[in-house]
């Protein structure tokens, strides 16, 4: 019998459980969880007109926000539990091309999950154009003690 | 007679001109310019309840947003002209302590202004506590060709 | 007949051509190119004792150096030509676990290649442990005009 | 009688004590400490020919290395004790202009010192040109438990 399980064997919170928590604790959030595994999380967001810059470009802070949300969901997948008080420690983002569309997506993949921190890499894109990322990011979440 | 002027001699757009442009082109923005010189820009933002997390903490994306805004205003000061289409190329942010308060501030200082790019360092804080930053950031804006 | 080729169809400089250029122009470099495609580059480095910290840990600057080298090689793959004067614009790196071993590796994957910039994501590891990265990084190279 | 001292009242290790530790534990290091207070640390490095790129430019990894060293010394100043095993958690660096000269300098200023982490901002320059930084950086050191 194995003493340790690999990350991919571990159970993760359901997408529904994550979205229920967000709706209860963070009703101002516009992001929702669309997919969750121990090593990957996807966030989606319907873009409102208030987030558009002239030319119908989706703003940088909106893209940062969804990248940050995807990393937060990834913490839940990597640790196997919903951690509402996990906090962003640091995040760097690069904007790659103009972002236009009605739905914004972000997929975070796990770099490492330790006892204190979870580090991941995130790609952001619009609508169905996952092959044409509008931003790429990396960041660290710190777990509550 | 000097061939080049130092950055500090140069005229900069007025705070009023910056805020008028923001109101016209970016009516969804919650940030405003509070101070502008060739080497420093300050942004302020009244915090709304929708930006608060449980415990009345100001969200990370709100802090990113104001840091990004302060860098954008800094571009106007460093170049001496309002450049609405200057775009964030990359930005990294570190969160230093919980952010609580009713007004969020960010001060950006100039690292370098070149023909293509403006790079600056930003500190974010709440209310009157400029000596207790809640976030620190650095980033690059790219100028339109 | 297609007007544009996809990135993966494009010819890339050979690994040998890259290493010959490095040996001629950068004889102080300890990194070499091990693999090159239009969307991926791998760098390798034999670790010398001078790079080890107490406990036989490979230093952070050595890991930064190989991540930077992998991104530089990626520029050659993404543009289809050797660009010795492409320069690092910015790079952020996160250290994930202690680095111990005799060979250091870095694999850079392409996020975007534009006319001005190439952006990529890099993972660093030791010896055969590609599944246990010691560092993860993202960065931007600027192309000569 | 105050229960807590402000950071600026605290005693810091001497520059000599820092350099003695470096020489004993990290004999491969080319950086040395030139100044240390609770909120600021300066590192210096004599540039060797092996670190020069064509055109006599100081390489990016050398600049990263001295920025990392300055942050490490800052940990000693901010905590009041020499912590050889404090480790870089993450660091982002932006290159601002070509670096040419015979001595490389880096000054790190404190953003925050917590129980787990120290965060600082670093500027790098050559020779006497502190007003013309060649790189700007921010990073996080994690303290040993």
PDB file of N, CA and C in Angstrom, chain B residues 39-44 62-75 88 90-96 104-111 118-125 130 133-141, chain D residues 94 109-111 119-123 136-138:
ATOM      1  N   UNK B  39       8.676  62.604 -13.025  1.00  0.00           N
ATOM      2  CA  UNK B  39       9.276  61.393 -12.463  1.00  0.00           C
ATOM      3  C   UNK B  39       8.403  60.720 -11.413  1.00  0.00           C
ATOM      4  N   UNK B  40       7.166  61.218 -11.217  1.00  0.00           N
ATOM      5  CA  UNK B  40       6.320  60.642 -10.180  1.00  0.00           C
ATOM      6  C   UNK B  40       4.854  60.897 -10.511  1.00  0.00           C
ATOM      7  N   UNK B  41       4.024  59.875 -10.237  1.00  0.00           N
ATOM      8  CA  UNK B  41       2.585  60.032 -10.421  1.00  0.00           C
ATOM      9  C   UNK B  41       1.874  59.344  -9.269  1.00  0.00           C
ATOM     10  N   UNK B  42       0.798  59.966  -8.808  1.00  0.00           N
ATOM     11  CA  UNK B  42       0.008  59.390  -7.721  1.00  0.00           C
ATOM     12  C   UNK B  42      -1.419  59.178  -8.209  1.00  0.00           C
ATOM     13  N   UNK B  43      -1.960  57.988  -7.927  1.00  0.00           N
ATOM     14  CA  UNK B  43      -3.350  57.659  -8.247  1.00  0.00           C
ATOM     15  C   UNK B  43      -4.120  57.444  -6.951  1.00  0.00           C
ATOM     16  N   UNK B  44      -5.389  57.776  -6.966  1.00  0.00           N
ATOM     17  CA  UNK B  44      -6.252  57.509  -5.811  1.00  0.00           C
ATOM     18  C   UNK B  44      -7.556  56.870  -6.265  1.00  0.00           C
ATOM     19  N   UNK B  62      -7.923  44.945  -7.315  1.00  0.00           N
ATOM     20  CA  UNK B  62      -8.083  46.390  -7.145  1.00  0.00           C
ATOM     21  C   UNK B  62      -6.732  47.056  -6.941  1.00  0.00           C
ATOM     22  N   UNK B  63      -5.862  46.399  -6.193  1.00  0.00           N
ATOM     23  CA  UNK B  63      -4.532  46.963  -5.958  1.00  0.00           C
ATOM     24  C   UNK B  63      -3.696  46.921  -7.241  1.00  0.00           C
ATOM     25  N   UNK B  64      -3.820  45.828  -7.985  1.00  0.00           N
ATOM     26  CA  UNK B  64      -3.153  45.785  -9.293  1.00  0.00           C
ATOM     27  C   UNK B  64      -3.660  46.915 -10.171  1.00  0.00           C
ATOM     28  N   UNK B  65      -4.973  47.114 -10.185  1.00  0.00           N
ATOM     29  CA  UNK B  65      -5.570  48.130 -11.054  1.00  0.00           C
ATOM     30  C   UNK B  65      -5.050  49.526 -10.760  1.00  0.00           C
ATOM     31  N   UNK B  66      -4.912  49.861  -9.489  1.00  0.00           N
ATOM     32  CA  UNK B  66      -4.439  51.211  -9.178  1.00  0.00           C
ATOM     33  C   UNK B  66      -2.935  51.342  -9.433  1.00  0.00           C
ATOM     34  N   UNK B  67      -2.184  50.258  -9.240  1.00  0.00           N
ATOM     35  CA  UNK B  67      -0.749  50.308  -9.574  1.00  0.00           C
ATOM     36  C   UNK B  67      -0.576  50.526 -11.068  1.00  0.00           C
ATOM     37  N   UNK B  68      -1.371  49.814 -11.853  1.00  0.00           N
ATOM     38  CA  UNK B  68      -1.336  49.953 -13.309  1.00  0.00           C
ATOM     39  C   UNK B  68      -1.728  51.372 -13.728  1.00  0.00           C
ATOM     40  N   UNK B  69      -2.717  51.932 -13.070  1.00  0.00           N
ATOM     41  CA  UNK B  69      -3.142  53.302 -13.385  1.00  0.00           C
ATOM     42  C   UNK B  69      -2.047  54.312 -13.068  1.00  0.00           C
ATOM     43  N   UNK B  70      -1.391  54.142 -11.927  1.00  0.00           N
ATOM     44  CA  UNK B  70      -0.328  55.088 -11.553  1.00  0.00           C
ATOM     45  C   UNK B  70       0.816  55.047 -12.564  1.00  0.00           C
ATOM     46  N   UNK B  71       1.144  53.846 -13.040  1.00  0.00           N
ATOM     47  CA  UNK B  71       2.187  53.739 -14.071  1.00  0.00           C
ATOM     48  C   UNK B  71       1.761  54.408 -15.367  1.00  0.00           C
ATOM     49  N   UNK B  72       0.483  54.286 -15.682  1.00  0.00           N
ATOM     50  CA  UNK B  72      -0.040  54.900 -16.914  1.00  0.00           C
ATOM     51  C   UNK B  72       0.079  56.423 -16.812  1.00  0.00           C
ATOM     52  N   UNK B  73      -0.305  56.969 -15.660  1.00  0.00           N
ATOM     53  CA  UNK B  73      -0.173  58.423 -15.487  1.00  0.00           C
ATOM     54  C   UNK B  73       1.303  58.823 -15.556  1.00  0.00           C
ATOM     55  N   UNK B  74       2.159  57.993 -15.003  1.00  0.00           N
ATOM     56  CA  UNK B  74       3.598  58.285 -15.030  1.00  0.00           C
ATOM     57  C   UNK B  74       4.107  58.414 -16.468  1.00  0.00           C
ATOM     58  N   UNK B  75       3.546  57.613 -17.371  1.00  0.00           N
ATOM     59  CA  UNK B  75       3.914  57.732 -18.786  1.00  0.00           C
ATOM     60  C   UNK B  75       3.630  59.157 -19.281  1.00  0.00           C
ATOM     61  N   UNK B  88       0.109  48.613 -21.046  1.00  0.00           N
ATOM     62  CA  UNK B  88       0.931  47.829 -20.128  1.00  0.00           C
ATOM     63  C   UNK B  88       1.566  46.686 -20.892  1.00  0.00           C
ATOM     64  N   UNK B  90       4.122  44.643 -19.204  1.00  0.00           N
ATOM     65  CA  UNK B  90       4.215  43.633 -18.141  1.00  0.00           C
ATOM     66  C   UNK B  90       4.213  44.350 -16.811  1.00  0.00           C
ATOM     67  N   UNK B  91       3.758  43.641 -15.784  1.00  0.00           N
ATOM     68  CA  UNK B  91       3.710  44.212 -14.442  1.00  0.00           C
ATOM     69  C   UNK B  91       3.827  43.073 -13.441  1.00  0.00           C
ATOM     70  N   UNK B  92       4.689  43.244 -12.445  1.00  0.00           N
ATOM     71  CA  UNK B  92       4.748  42.269 -11.356  1.00  0.00           C
ATOM     72  C   UNK B  92       4.404  42.980 -10.063  1.00  0.00           C
ATOM     73  N   UNK B  93       3.670  42.292  -9.200  1.00  0.00           N
ATOM     74  CA  UNK B  93       3.203  42.897  -7.957  1.00  0.00           C
ATOM     75  C   UNK B  93       3.409  41.931  -6.807  1.00  0.00           C
ATOM     76  N   UNK B  94       3.809  42.478  -5.660  1.00  0.00           N
ATOM     77  CA  UNK B  94       3.946  41.707  -4.427  1.00  0.00           C
ATOM     78  C   UNK B  94       3.029  42.302  -3.374  1.00  0.00           C
ATOM     79  N   UNK B  95       2.274  41.451  -2.698  1.00  0.00           N
ATOM     80  CA  UNK B  95       1.354  41.916  -1.656  1.00  0.00           C
ATOM     81  C   UNK B  95       2.054  41.792  -0.313  1.00  0.00           C
ATOM     82  N   UNK B  96       2.056  42.884   0.452  1.00  0.00           N
ATOM     83  CA  UNK B  96       2.929  42.987   1.622  1.00  0.00           C
ATOM     84  C   UNK B  96       2.201  42.813   2.947  1.00  0.00           C
ATOM     85  N   UNK B 104      -7.721  54.072  -1.534  1.00  0.00           N
ATOM     86  CA  UNK B 104      -6.509  53.350  -1.942  1.00  0.00           C
ATOM     87  C   UNK B 104      -5.643  54.320  -2.742  1.00  0.00           C
ATOM     88  N   UNK B 105      -4.326  54.298  -2.478  1.00  0.00           N
ATOM     89  CA  UNK B 105      -3.378  55.171  -3.135  1.00  0.00           C
ATOM     90  C   UNK B 105      -2.275  54.352  -3.798  1.00  0.00           C
ATOM     91  N   UNK B 106      -1.723  54.900  -4.872  1.00  0.00           N
ATOM     92  CA  UNK B 106      -0.537  54.301  -5.478  1.00  0.00           C
ATOM     93  C   UNK B 106       0.362  55.422  -5.981  1.00  0.00           C
ATOM     94  N   UNK B 107       1.648  55.327  -5.673  1.00  0.00           N
ATOM     95  CA  UNK B 107       2.634  56.291  -6.164  1.00  0.00           C
ATOM     96  C   UNK B 107       3.645  55.555  -7.026  1.00  0.00           C
ATOM     97  N   UNK B 108       3.780  56.007  -8.265  1.00  0.00           N
ATOM     98  CA  UNK B 108       4.736  55.419  -9.204  1.00  0.00           C
ATOM     99  C   UNK B 108       5.913  56.357  -9.372  1.00  0.00           C
ATOM    100  N   UNK B 109       7.130  55.818  -9.300  1.00  0.00           N
ATOM    101  CA  UNK B 109       8.336  56.617  -9.542  1.00  0.00           C
ATOM    102  C   UNK B 109       9.048  56.062 -10.765  1.00  0.00           C
ATOM    103  N   UNK B 110       9.678  56.971 -11.498  1.00  0.00           N
ATOM    104  CA  UNK B 110      10.266  56.613 -12.783  1.00  0.00           C
ATOM    105  C   UNK B 110      11.589  55.872 -12.624  1.00  0.00           C
ATOM    106  N   UNK B 111      11.734  54.728 -13.285  1.00  0.00           N
ATOM    107  CA  UNK B 111      13.035  54.060 -13.390  1.00  0.00           C
ATOM    108  C   UNK B 111      13.743  54.478 -14.673  1.00  0.00           C
ATOM    109  N   UNK B 118       8.411  52.889 -20.953  1.00  0.00           N
ATOM    110  CA  UNK B 118       8.586  53.574 -19.679  1.00  0.00           C
ATOM    111  C   UNK B 118       8.509  52.511 -18.581  1.00  0.00           C
ATOM    112  N   UNK B 119       9.506  52.504 -17.701  1.00  0.00           N
ATOM    113  CA  UNK B 119       9.554  51.539 -16.596  1.00  0.00           C
ATOM    114  C   UNK B 119       9.458  52.301 -15.284  1.00  0.00           C
ATOM    115  N   UNK B 120       8.647  51.803 -14.359  1.00  0.00           N
ATOM    116  CA  UNK B 120       8.512  52.453 -13.067  1.00  0.00           C
ATOM    117  C   UNK B 120       8.275  51.482 -11.938  1.00  0.00           C
ATOM    118  N   UNK B 121       8.450  52.003 -10.724  1.00  0.00           N
ATOM    119  CA  UNK B 121       8.244  51.245  -9.487  1.00  0.00           C
ATOM    120  C   UNK B 121       7.077  51.890  -8.736  1.00  0.00           C
ATOM    121  N   UNK B 122       6.183  51.069  -8.185  1.00  0.00           N
ATOM    122  CA  UNK B 122       4.942  51.568  -7.589  1.00  0.00           C
ATOM    123  C   UNK B 122       4.780  51.051  -6.170  1.00  0.00           C
ATOM    124  N   UNK B 123       4.325  51.927  -5.292  1.00  0.00           N
ATOM    125  CA  UNK B 123       3.900  51.483  -3.955  1.00  0.00           C
ATOM    126  C   UNK B 123       2.436  51.806  -3.770  1.00  0.00           C
ATOM    127  N   UNK B 124       1.722  50.892  -3.123  1.00  0.00           N
ATOM    128  CA  UNK B 124       0.285  51.012  -2.885  1.00  0.00           C
ATOM    129  C   UNK B 124       0.043  51.038  -1.378  1.00  0.00           C
ATOM    130  N   UNK B 125      -0.849  51.910  -0.933  1.00  0.00           N
ATOM    131  CA  UNK B 125      -1.196  51.938   0.488  1.00  0.00           C
ATOM    132  C   UNK B 125      -2.637  52.413   0.673  1.00  0.00           C
ATOM    133  N   UNK B 130       0.969  55.849   4.222  1.00  0.00           N
ATOM    134  CA  UNK B 130       1.970  55.718   3.155  1.00  0.00           C
ATOM    135  C   UNK B 130       3.218  54.986   3.640  1.00  0.00           C
ATOM    136  N   UNK B 133       3.112  50.234   3.240  1.00  0.00           N
ATOM    137  CA  UNK B 133       2.583  49.829   1.933  1.00  0.00           C
ATOM    138  C   UNK B 133       1.918  48.456   1.996  1.00  0.00           C
ATOM    139  N   UNK B 134       0.835  48.320   1.244  1.00  0.00           N
ATOM    140  CA  UNK B 134       0.134  47.034   1.155  1.00  0.00           C
ATOM    141  C   UNK B 134       0.605  46.231  -0.056  1.00  0.00           C
ATOM    142  N   UNK B 135       1.212  46.911  -1.017  1.00  0.00           N
ATOM    143  CA  UNK B 135       1.742  46.210  -2.185  1.00  0.00           C
ATOM    144  C   UNK B 135       2.872  47.034  -2.782  1.00  0.00           C
ATOM    145  N   UNK B 136       3.775  46.334  -3.484  1.00  0.00           N
ATOM    146  CA  UNK B 136       4.855  46.995  -4.209  1.00  0.00           C
ATOM    147  C   UNK B 136       4.920  46.341  -5.579  1.00  0.00           C
ATOM    148  N   UNK B 137       5.182  47.136  -6.599  1.00  0.00           N
ATOM    149  CA  UNK B 137       5.082  46.612  -7.962  1.00  0.00           C
ATOM    150  C   UNK B 137       6.124  47.279  -8.845  1.00  0.00           C
ATOM    151  N   UNK B 138       6.426  46.627  -9.954  1.00  0.00           N
ATOM    152  CA  UNK B 138       7.216  47.242 -11.019  1.00  0.00           C
ATOM    153  C   UNK B 138       6.602  46.852 -12.340  1.00  0.00           C
ATOM    154  N   UNK B 139       6.722  47.740 -13.317  1.00  0.00           N
ATOM    155  CA  UNK B 139       6.145  47.392 -14.601  1.00  0.00           C
ATOM    156  C   UNK B 139       6.639  48.253 -15.727  1.00  0.00           C
ATOM    157  N   UNK B 140       6.235  47.847 -16.941  1.00  0.00           N
ATOM    158  CA  UNK B 140       6.670  48.475 -18.176  1.00  0.00           C
ATOM    159  C   UNK B 140       5.453  48.857 -19.012  1.00  0.00           C
ATOM    160  N   UNK B 141       5.421  50.097 -19.474  1.00  0.00           N
ATOM    161  CA  UNK B 141       4.439  50.521 -20.466  1.00  0.00           C
ATOM    162  C   UNK B 141       5.136  50.664 -21.808  1.00  0.00           C
TER     163      UNK B 141
ATOM    164  N   UNK D  94      14.126  44.079 -14.528  1.00  0.00           N
ATOM    165  CA  UNK D  94      13.962  44.771 -15.812  1.00  0.00           C
ATOM    166  C   UNK D  94      15.279  45.444 -16.163  1.00  0.00           C
ATOM    167  N   UNK D 109      16.359  48.506  -1.194  1.00  0.00           N
ATOM    168  CA  UNK D 109      15.632  49.199  -0.136  1.00  0.00           C
ATOM    169  C   UNK D 109      14.468  48.330   0.315  1.00  0.00           C
ATOM    170  N   UNK D 110      14.150  48.427   1.589  1.00  0.00           N
ATOM    171  CA  UNK D 110      13.162  47.523   2.191  1.00  0.00           C
ATOM    172  C   UNK D 110      11.731  47.929   1.848  1.00  0.00           C
ATOM    173  N   UNK D 111      10.953  46.976   1.366  1.00  0.00           N
ATOM    174  CA  UNK D 111       9.508  47.187   1.232  1.00  0.00           C
ATOM    175  C   UNK D 111       8.771  46.687   2.465  1.00  0.00           C
ATOM    176  N   UNK D 119      10.766  41.570   1.612  1.00  0.00           N
ATOM    177  CA  UNK D 119      10.571  42.043   0.241  1.00  0.00           C
ATOM    178  C   UNK D 119      11.300  43.359   0.061  1.00  0.00           C
ATOM    179  N   UNK D 120      12.009  43.491  -1.058  1.00  0.00           N
ATOM    180  CA  UNK D 120      12.736  44.724  -1.312  1.00  0.00           C
ATOM    181  C   UNK D 120      12.782  45.083  -2.783  1.00  0.00           C
ATOM    182  N   UNK D 121      13.158  46.339  -3.032  1.00  0.00           N
ATOM    183  CA  UNK D 121      13.306  46.883  -4.380  1.00  0.00           C
ATOM    184  C   UNK D 121      14.777  47.225  -4.591  1.00  0.00           C
ATOM    185  N   UNK D 122      15.312  46.895  -5.775  1.00  0.00           N
ATOM    186  CA  UNK D 122      16.747  47.022  -6.022  1.00  0.00           C
ATOM    187  C   UNK D 122      17.003  47.837  -7.284  1.00  0.00           C
ATOM    188  N   UNK D 123      18.006  48.696  -7.222  1.00  0.00           N
ATOM    189  CA  UNK D 123      18.489  49.361  -8.431  1.00  0.00           C
ATOM    190  C   UNK D 123      19.948  48.978  -8.657  1.00  0.00           C
ATOM    191  N   UNK D 136      16.412  47.449 -12.764  1.00  0.00           N
ATOM    192  CA  UNK D 136      15.592  47.646 -11.570  1.00  0.00           C
ATOM    193  C   UNK D 136      14.916  46.313 -11.275  1.00  0.00           C
ATOM    194  N   UNK D 137      14.788  45.987 -10.006  1.00  0.00           N
ATOM    195  CA  UNK D 137      14.311  44.652  -9.652  1.00  0.00           C
ATOM    196  C   UNK D 137      13.498  44.709  -8.372  1.00  0.00           C
ATOM    197  N   UNK D 138      12.681  43.688  -8.175  1.00  0.00           N
ATOM    198  CA  UNK D 138      12.012  43.489  -6.886  1.00  0.00           C
ATOM    199  C   UNK D 138      12.041  42.008  -6.585  1.00  0.00           C
TER     200      UNK D 138
END
